Every structure is written in structure tokens, then in C-alpha cells.
Short mmCIF file of C-alpha atoms in Angstrom, two decimals:
data_model
loop_
_atom_site.label_atom_id
_atom_site.label_comp_id
_atom_site.label_asym_id
_atom_site.label_seq_id
_atom_site.Cartn_x
_atom_site.Cartn_y
_atom_site.Cartn_z
CA MET A 21 -27.90 26.91 -59.82
CA THR A 22 -28.94 23.44 -58.67
CA GLY A 23 -31.50 24.51 -56.10
CA ALA A 24 -29.56 22.75 -53.33
CA ALA A 25 -26.71 23.79 -51.05
CA PRO A 26 -23.28 22.46 -52.18
CA TYR A 27 -22.60 21.05 -48.70
CA LYS A 28 -24.23 18.79 -46.13
CA SER A 29 -23.70 20.96 -43.06
CA VAL A 30 -22.13 24.25 -42.01
CA LEU A 31 -20.11 25.07 -38.91
CA THR A 32 -19.93 28.62 -37.65
CA HIS A 33 -17.27 29.83 -35.26
CA GLY A 34 -16.50 32.88 -33.19
CA PHE A 35 -13.70 35.38 -33.61
CA THR A 36 -10.19 34.73 -32.34
CA VAL A 37 -9.47 37.02 -29.39
CA ASP A 38 -6.67 37.37 -26.85
CA ALA A 39 -6.68 36.06 -23.28
CA LYS A 40 -8.68 39.10 -22.12
CA GLY A 41 -11.32 38.69 -24.82
CA ARG A 42 -10.07 41.59 -26.95
CA LYS A 43 -10.02 41.33 -30.73
CA MET A 44 -6.66 40.89 -32.42
CA SER A 45 -5.24 44.24 -33.46
CA LYS A 46 -1.82 45.50 -34.53
CA SER A 47 -2.43 48.68 -32.54
CA LEU A 48 -2.96 46.62 -29.37
CA GLY A 49 0.05 44.47 -30.16
CA ASN A 50 -1.83 41.28 -29.32
CA VAL A 51 -1.73 39.56 -32.70
CA ILE A 52 -0.34 36.01 -32.66
CA ALA A 53 0.45 34.88 -36.18
CA PRO A 54 -0.23 31.20 -36.97
CA GLN A 55 3.11 30.92 -38.78
CA LYS A 56 4.90 32.07 -35.64
CA ILE A 57 3.16 29.36 -33.62
CA MET A 58 4.09 26.68 -36.15
CA ASN A 59 7.71 27.83 -36.26
CA SER A 60 8.11 27.80 -32.47
CA LEU A 61 5.77 25.03 -31.29
CA GLY A 62 4.92 23.04 -34.40
CA ALA A 63 1.81 22.69 -36.52
CA ASP A 64 0.27 20.02 -34.28
CA ILE A 65 0.20 22.41 -31.30
CA LEU A 66 -1.71 24.94 -33.40
CA ARG A 67 -4.10 22.25 -34.57
CA LEU A 68 -4.57 21.06 -30.99
CA TRP A 69 -5.43 24.58 -29.82
CA VAL A 70 -8.12 24.83 -32.50
CA ALA A 71 -9.54 21.43 -31.59
CA ALA A 72 -9.45 22.09 -27.84
CA THR A 73 -11.39 25.34 -28.13
CA ASP A 74 -15.18 25.42 -28.27
CA TYR A 75 -15.47 27.17 -31.63
CA ARG A 76 -19.13 28.08 -31.03
CA THR A 77 -17.94 31.01 -28.90
CA GLU A 78 -15.05 33.44 -29.21
CA MET A 79 -11.73 31.58 -29.32
CA ASN A 80 -9.11 32.87 -26.89
CA VAL A 81 -5.43 32.52 -27.73
CA SER A 82 -2.30 33.76 -25.97
CA ASP A 83 1.22 32.59 -25.25
CA GLU A 84 0.06 31.16 -21.91
CA ILE A 85 -2.84 29.28 -23.52
CA LEU A 86 -0.51 27.87 -26.17
CA LYS A 87 1.94 26.84 -23.45
CA ARG A 88 -0.84 24.85 -21.76
CA MET A 89 -1.65 23.25 -25.10
CA ALA A 90 2.00 22.29 -25.52
CA ASP A 91 1.98 20.67 -22.07
CA ALA A 92 -1.18 18.73 -22.92
CA TYR A 93 0.34 17.67 -26.22
CA ARG A 94 3.45 16.36 -24.48
CA ARG A 95 1.29 14.32 -22.12
CA MET A 96 -0.41 12.55 -25.04
CA ARG A 97 2.79 12.17 -27.04
CA ASN A 98 4.72 10.82 -24.05
CA THR A 99 1.95 8.32 -23.40
CA ALA A 100 2.35 7.05 -26.95
CA ARG A 101 6.13 6.92 -26.49
CA PHE A 102 5.77 4.82 -23.33
CA LEU A 103 3.42 2.41 -25.07
CA LEU A 104 5.71 2.04 -28.07
CA ALA A 105 8.86 1.69 -25.96
CA ASN A 106 7.29 -1.14 -23.98
CA LEU A 107 6.29 -2.93 -27.17
CA ASN A 108 9.94 -3.45 -28.04
CA GLY A 109 10.39 -7.13 -28.87
CA PHE A 110 6.63 -7.69 -29.15
CA ASP A 111 5.37 -9.37 -32.32
CA PRO A 112 1.56 -9.16 -32.46
CA ALA A 113 1.44 -12.10 -34.87
CA SER A 114 2.93 -14.48 -32.30
CA ASP A 115 2.86 -12.74 -28.91
CA LYS A 116 -0.62 -11.18 -28.75
CA LEU A 117 -2.92 -12.95 -26.27
CA GLU A 118 -6.62 -13.59 -26.61
CA PHE A 119 -8.74 -11.37 -24.38
CA GLY A 120 -9.79 -14.27 -22.16
CA ARG A 121 -6.15 -15.11 -21.36
CA MET A 122 -5.24 -11.57 -20.32
CA LEU A 123 -4.84 -10.45 -16.71
CA ALA A 124 -7.83 -8.71 -15.14
CA LEU A 125 -6.14 -5.30 -15.10
CA ASP A 126 -5.24 -5.56 -18.78
CA GLN A 127 -8.80 -6.58 -19.61
CA TRP A 128 -9.97 -3.41 -17.86
CA ALA A 129 -7.57 -1.24 -19.89
CA VAL A 130 -8.70 -2.67 -23.24
CA THR A 131 -12.37 -2.40 -22.30
CA ARG A 132 -11.90 1.19 -21.12
CA ALA A 133 -10.23 2.08 -24.43
CA GLN A 134 -13.05 0.43 -26.35
CA GLN A 135 -15.64 2.42 -24.41
CA LEU A 136 -13.70 5.62 -25.00
CA GLN A 137 -13.58 4.97 -28.74
CA GLU A 138 -17.37 4.95 -28.89
CA GLU A 139 -17.47 8.24 -26.98
CA LEU A 140 -14.94 9.73 -29.41
CA ARG A 141 -16.85 8.44 -32.43
CA ASP A 142 -19.94 10.23 -31.15
CA ALA A 143 -18.02 13.45 -30.42
CA TYR A 144 -16.42 13.48 -33.87
CA ASN A 145 -19.78 12.88 -35.53
CA ARG A 146 -21.20 15.88 -33.66
CA TYR A 147 -18.14 18.04 -34.49
CA GLU A 148 -17.42 18.48 -30.78
CA PHE A 149 -13.67 18.42 -31.21
CA HIS A 150 -13.06 20.00 -27.80
CA LEU A 151 -14.64 16.92 -26.22
CA VAL A 152 -12.39 14.68 -28.31
CA TYR A 153 -9.37 16.51 -26.92
CA GLN A 154 -10.65 16.45 -23.33
CA LYS A 155 -11.47 12.75 -23.39
CA ILE A 156 -8.19 11.63 -24.97
CA HIS A 157 -6.14 13.82 -22.64
CA HIS A 158 -8.01 12.50 -19.59
CA PHE A 159 -7.48 8.93 -20.77
CA CYS A 160 -3.73 9.49 -21.19
CA ALA A 161 -3.24 11.47 -17.98
CA VAL A 162 -5.61 9.71 -15.58
CA ASP A 163 -6.72 6.28 -16.79
CA LEU A 164 -3.28 5.39 -18.13
CA GLY A 165 -0.72 7.70 -16.54
CA SER A 166 -2.06 7.80 -12.99
CA PHE A 167 -3.35 4.24 -12.85
CA TYR A 168 -2.76 1.56 -15.46
CA LEU A 169 0.74 2.33 -16.72
CA ASP A 170 1.94 3.04 -13.19
CA ILE A 171 0.92 -0.45 -12.09
CA ILE A 172 2.22 -2.47 -15.04
CA LYS A 173 5.75 -1.06 -14.80
CA ASP A 174 6.58 -3.78 -12.28
CA ARG A 175 5.49 -6.48 -14.71
CA GLN A 176 7.31 -4.89 -17.61
CA TYR A 177 10.58 -4.43 -15.77
CA THR A 178 10.82 -7.45 -13.44
CA LEU A 179 9.08 -10.42 -15.08
CA GLN A 180 10.63 -12.70 -17.65
CA ALA A 181 10.45 -11.13 -21.10
CA SER A 182 8.18 -13.78 -22.62
CA SER A 183 6.06 -14.52 -19.56
CA ALA A 184 2.31 -14.67 -20.07
CA ALA A 185 1.74 -11.84 -17.57
CA ARG A 186 4.15 -9.53 -19.39
CA ARG A 187 2.74 -10.45 -22.80
CA SER A 188 -0.71 -9.69 -21.40
CA ALA A 189 0.32 -6.12 -20.60
CA GLN A 190 1.98 -5.75 -23.99
CA THR A 191 -1.16 -7.02 -25.69
CA ALA A 192 -3.20 -4.36 -23.93
CA MET A 193 -0.71 -1.64 -24.85
CA TYR A 194 -0.71 -2.84 -28.45
CA HIS A 195 -4.51 -2.55 -28.69
CA ILE A 196 -4.41 0.88 -27.04
CA VAL A 197 -1.72 2.41 -29.23
CA GLU A 198 -3.36 1.01 -32.38
CA ALA A 199 -6.52 2.86 -31.36
CA LEU A 200 -4.74 5.98 -30.07
CA ALA A 201 -3.00 6.67 -33.38
CA ARG A 202 -6.36 6.61 -35.15
CA TRP A 203 -8.06 8.81 -32.51
CA LEU A 204 -5.38 11.48 -32.84
CA ALA A 205 -5.11 11.45 -36.63
CA PRO A 206 -7.79 14.06 -37.46
CA VAL A 207 -6.20 16.57 -35.07
CA LEU A 208 -2.54 15.69 -34.44
CA SER A 209 -1.88 14.56 -37.98
CA PHE A 210 1.92 14.54 -37.94
CA THR A 211 2.14 12.95 -34.50
CA ALA A 212 -0.39 10.25 -35.38
CA GLU A 213 1.56 9.33 -38.51
CA ASP A 214 4.77 9.15 -36.49
CA ILE A 215 3.12 6.85 -33.94
CA TRP A 216 1.70 4.70 -36.71
CA LYS A 217 5.07 4.05 -38.30
CA HIS A 218 6.51 2.74 -35.02
CA ILE A 219 3.74 0.32 -34.00
CA PRO A 220 4.99 -3.27 -34.35
CA GLY A 221 3.41 -5.60 -36.88
CA GLU A 222 2.42 -5.34 -40.52
CA ARG A 223 0.25 -2.35 -41.42
CA SER A 224 -0.80 -0.04 -44.20
CA GLU A 225 1.45 2.78 -45.36
CA SER A 226 -0.43 5.53 -43.52
CA VAL A 227 -2.82 5.90 -40.59
CA PHE A 228 -4.96 8.00 -42.93
CA LEU A 229 -5.79 4.88 -44.90
CA GLU A 230 -7.40 3.36 -41.81
CA THR A 231 -10.73 3.50 -40.02
CA LEU A 232 -11.25 3.25 -36.26
CA TYR A 233 -9.62 0.27 -34.59
CA GLU A 234 -11.49 -3.00 -34.26
CA PHE A 235 -11.05 -4.12 -30.66
CA PRO A 236 -11.27 -7.80 -29.71
CA GLU A 237 -14.45 -9.20 -28.16
CA THR A 238 -14.32 -8.08 -24.52
CA SER A 239 -16.88 -10.36 -22.90
CA GLY A 240 -15.97 -12.54 -19.93
CA GLN A 241 -14.05 -10.01 -17.85
CA GLN A 242 -12.89 -11.09 -14.41
CA PHE A 243 -14.16 -7.84 -12.85
CA SER A 244 -16.92 -5.49 -13.96
CA GLN A 245 -16.28 -1.85 -14.78
CA ASP A 246 -18.18 -0.86 -11.62
CA GLU A 247 -15.86 -3.05 -9.54
CA TRP A 248 -12.84 -1.46 -11.18
CA ALA A 249 -14.24 2.00 -10.46
CA LEU A 250 -14.37 1.04 -6.80
CA ILE A 251 -10.84 -0.37 -6.87
CA ILE A 252 -9.59 2.85 -8.46
CA ALA A 253 -11.34 4.89 -5.75
CA VAL A 254 -9.65 2.77 -3.08
CA ARG A 255 -6.27 3.27 -4.72
CA GLU A 256 -6.74 7.04 -4.93
CA SER A 257 -7.67 7.24 -1.25
CA VAL A 258 -4.76 5.03 -0.21
CA SER A 259 -2.37 7.12 -2.33
CA LYS A 260 -3.29 10.22 -0.34
CA GLU A 261 -2.33 8.47 2.90
CA LEU A 262 0.92 7.26 1.36
CA GLU A 263 1.70 10.77 0.16
CA GLY A 264 1.11 12.09 3.68
CA LEU A 265 3.57 9.56 5.09
CA ARG A 266 6.08 10.42 2.39
CA SER A 267 5.74 14.16 3.01
CA SER A 268 6.40 13.65 6.72
CA GLY A 269 9.60 11.75 5.95
CA GLY A 270 8.27 8.37 7.03
CA ILE A 271 8.94 6.79 3.62
CA GLY A 272 10.81 7.71 0.48
CA SER A 273 8.34 6.13 -1.93
CA ALA A 274 5.15 4.06 -1.80
CA LEU A 275 7.17 0.85 -2.08
CA ASP A 276 8.77 1.65 1.27
CA ALA A 277 5.35 1.19 2.90
CA GLU A 278 3.00 -1.60 3.91
CA ILE A 279 -0.71 -1.11 4.36
CA ASP A 280 -3.58 -2.80 6.17
CA LEU A 281 -7.10 -2.14 4.89
CA TYR A 282 -10.22 -2.60 7.03
CA CYS A 283 -13.50 -2.67 5.12
CA ASP A 284 -17.06 -3.96 5.13
CA ASP A 285 -17.93 -7.37 3.75
CA ALA A 286 -18.68 -6.28 0.17
CA LEU A 287 -15.41 -4.40 -0.30
CA LEU A 288 -13.50 -7.06 1.63
CA THR A 289 -14.76 -9.74 -0.75
CA LEU A 290 -13.69 -7.70 -3.78
CA LEU A 291 -10.22 -6.75 -2.55
CA ALA A 292 -9.48 -10.20 -1.12
CA LYS A 293 -9.77 -11.69 -4.62
CA PHE A 294 -6.46 -10.04 -5.49
CA ASP A 295 -4.68 -11.86 -2.65
CA ASP A 296 -0.96 -10.94 -2.69
CA GLU A 297 -1.38 -9.09 -5.99
CA LEU A 298 -3.25 -6.26 -4.27
CA ARG A 299 0.15 -4.80 -3.38
CA PHE A 300 0.87 -4.35 -7.08
CA VAL A 301 -2.36 -2.38 -7.55
CA LEU A 302 -1.60 -0.13 -4.57
CA ILE A 303 2.16 -0.12 -5.36
CA THR A 304 3.17 -1.00 -1.80
CA SER A 305 5.41 -3.78 -0.51
CA TYR A 306 2.56 -5.39 1.44
CA ALA A 307 -1.22 -4.94 1.29
CA ARG A 308 -3.50 -6.90 3.62
CA VAL A 309 -7.29 -6.74 3.92
CA HIS A 310 -9.33 -7.29 7.08
CA SER A 311 -12.90 -7.03 8.27
CA VAL A 312 -13.94 -3.60 9.50
CA ASN A 313 -14.69 -5.22 12.85
CA GLU A 314 -10.96 -5.79 13.34
CA LYS A 315 -9.86 -2.19 12.77
CA PRO A 316 -7.52 -0.79 15.46
CA ALA A 317 -7.88 2.61 17.05
CA GLU A 318 -5.16 4.12 14.87
CA ALA A 319 -6.93 3.19 11.62
CA VAL A 320 -7.83 6.22 9.48
CA GLU A 321 -11.06 6.39 7.48
CA VAL A 322 -10.08 7.33 3.95
CA THR A 323 -13.05 6.90 1.66
CA GLN A 324 -16.78 6.46 1.53
CA LYS A 325 -18.05 5.38 -1.87
CA ASP A 326 -21.41 3.76 -2.50
CA GLN A 327 -21.69 3.21 1.25
CA LEU A 328 -18.58 1.02 1.30
CA ALA A 329 -16.39 2.32 4.11
CA LEU A 330 -12.63 1.88 4.27
CA TRP A 331 -10.08 2.42 7.04
CA VAL A 332 -6.32 2.04 6.61
CA VAL A 333 -3.16 1.78 8.64
CA VAL A 334 -0.08 2.82 6.68
CA LYS A 335 3.46 2.46 8.00
CA ALA A 336 7.02 2.07 6.82
CA CYS A 337 7.96 -1.51 6.04
CA GLU A 338 10.78 -2.87 8.19
CA HIS A 339 11.89 -5.66 5.86
CA ALA A 340 14.97 -5.40 3.65
CA LYS A 341 14.64 -3.83 0.21
CA CYS A 342 15.15 -5.95 -2.89
CA ASP A 343 17.78 -4.39 -5.13
CA ARG A 344 15.96 -5.50 -8.27
CA CYS A 345 12.24 -4.76 -7.79
CA TRP A 346 12.59 -2.33 -4.83
CA HIS A 347 9.92 -4.11 -2.81
CA HIS A 348 10.62 -4.62 0.90
CA ARG A 349 10.10 -8.34 1.51
CA GLU A 350 10.82 -10.74 4.32
CA ASP A 351 12.43 -13.23 1.94
CA VAL A 352 15.15 -10.86 0.72
CA GLY A 353 18.46 -12.74 1.02
CA VAL A 354 16.92 -16.18 1.55
CA ASN A 355 18.78 -17.40 -1.53
CA SER A 356 22.48 -17.25 -0.61
CA ASP A 357 23.50 -16.92 -4.26
CA HIS A 358 21.41 -13.74 -4.52
CA PRO A 359 21.62 -12.13 -1.05
CA LYS A 360 20.10 -8.82 -2.14
CA LEU A 361 17.10 -10.18 -4.04
CA CYS A 362 13.62 -11.21 -2.92
CA GLY A 363 12.17 -14.62 -3.63
CA ARG A 364 10.10 -13.66 -6.67
CA CYS A 365 13.04 -11.89 -8.32
CA VAL A 366 15.18 -14.98 -7.84
CA GLU A 367 12.37 -17.00 -9.42
CA ASN A 368 12.18 -14.58 -12.33
CA ILE A 369 15.94 -14.73 -12.91
CA ILE A 370 16.82 -18.40 -12.50
CA GLY A 371 13.48 -20.17 -12.11
CA ASP A 372 10.34 -20.64 -14.16
CA GLY A 373 9.17 -17.11 -13.35
CA GLU A 374 6.26 -15.87 -11.26
CA SER A 375 2.66 -16.09 -12.43
CA ARG A 376 -0.01 -13.41 -12.14
CA LYS A 377 -3.79 -13.52 -12.46
CA PHE A 378 -4.95 -9.99 -11.79
CA ALA A 379 -2.30 -7.26 -11.86
#
């Protein structure tokens, strides 16, 4: 009638088939009704399955596939729950720190989220919803779950509530959950709205009245993203050695261990910047760095990345265990009033509190 199509673009999709690629048929008994999925798993799981599937080909669905979607959903939802739980008592109007005052690790987390948002913007614009799902899930499971959130638990649970280092972590989590709710909204609509209503601070009535989050200016980081990639690679390699010691019964957890790292000059310079805080990144009671020229015969080579070699010696720590932070430290019991606590925990309880620069 008008000589023009009544739409800007058209998406085509394949048929919905079962796990074996067969079309849905009552005679085959392989029909999975959408209403049944919503009644048993919830509408967001059904929406996530649609988004996670590359619609340009046939779309497989089965109880097993939906179970995997439910597991992936729980990972993202539980990440949001952790972020919100650790923002208890945080008022962004008074407690949020400027980017330049944040610890190096928290700067990395905010910058990584900002980079991811641009990737998601591009994927949404190209209707590649399966990439949106993959990237958000990877961010929650790997960048946050296996790295960032694992490290900041010590700060959240052992430092003074209003310390700058703890507020730094909360500031990062605040920025991340503000963005996460918006990222999820087009797909996990009900979950995103639920997250939105529990984020601290004044906000609009609904996440669907918002646009993508405006992150703070992230210039002036203490470490580059390439340096953090190397640090993450070191941590992953060290974790494998710690897991081997744990599996053999040598330690119960990573905090029962101490580690010596022997590396070339470039990696040594990078890791040495963390000083005593390297142990928080590796989640061990002690972490010391040395020149590769000093490595003993028992040192194990664990990684080779960008021609930066690393050898480690991992062993159980012989010092007493602090009842509060669970680190094994030589100063446990030095304070007679707190015979089962390490020095930093005593400082965090009755002193001015410890300070952190990096992690």
C-alpha cells in the first residue's frame, strides 16, 4: 500500500527440534510445551534458552538442554545475589569512591565490565543474542566467580566495614551490578527487574526505563589490562599446583599453603609490585617472588606465557592458623589479648585497620 516494507529488518529462524535433530511430533512423543517449561522452570529459563540458541539454524531443545540452561541461569543469578549481599550497608551517595582512589584489582573489574558492555552493545545491535548470553555467563563464571569475587572475599569479611579498601570493592560491585541488571533486562526480564529493585541508592521505578550504564572515567589504572591478563594466567597456573597439593592431602585449602615463585625479570618486576598483597591474589598465606636464577631443584615450571617463564615451590605452611581470617601467619598469638588472631586481624578489630593498595 505504501510501497515500503512496514519494518526495518527481518530475522529468520530455524525450526525447533529435539536433542537428536528430529522435528517435534506428538507421534514421536518429543514435544516440549512452552507452558510446561514456564510452570516448572520459570519464564526466564525459557527466554534464556531462546537467547542462548543460534536461531539461524535449527534450535534444539530437550529436558537436558533446559537443565543446562537452568544451571547457567543460576550462575548469573547467584552472581547478582553475591554482589547485592555485599552491598549491604553501602550508600553510593556517600560511600562510592572515585576511580582513581580504588584499589588496582577493583579498577580492573570496573574496566573489564566497561569493555564487556561495549561487546554486548555490539552483539545486541547485530541480534546475536547467543553471544550476549555467552559473554555475560563467562563474565559471571570466570572473570568474577573464578577470579575477582574469590579474591575480594577477604576484604569484605575481615576489614573494617568503612575502610577505604572495603569501600573500593563495594564501589566496583556497585558499578558492576548496575550494569548487569541492564545487560540482562532484554532476556531475563523478571530477574533483571528483581535485581534492579535491590540495588542500593535512588533509582527509577523500573530497569526498563533505563539505558546502558554510564561507567566512570577509567583512565589512570595502576596496571594495564595486558598486565592483568598475565597476573590471571599466573594465578591459574598456581591454582593447579595448589589443587594437586590439596588432592594429595598436603593441605586442606589454598590458605593452608605458602608459595615461592621464581620468574624472569619482567614477570618478577610485575609481581613484586604487589609486595605482601600478592598472597591475597593467589589466596595463599604467603607468596614470595624471586629471580629465576635462584630457583631450587624442586621448583616446578607451571606456565609459559608470552615467553615469561615461571617456576613455583608450593608447600604446607607451618605457622599457626588465625581463627578469624584463616591465614597461617607467624604473628598469630603475638597479642596476648587475642591469642588466636594474627597481627592484621588484631589491627582490624582494635586498631586503625589495615590498608591495601592493590588487592
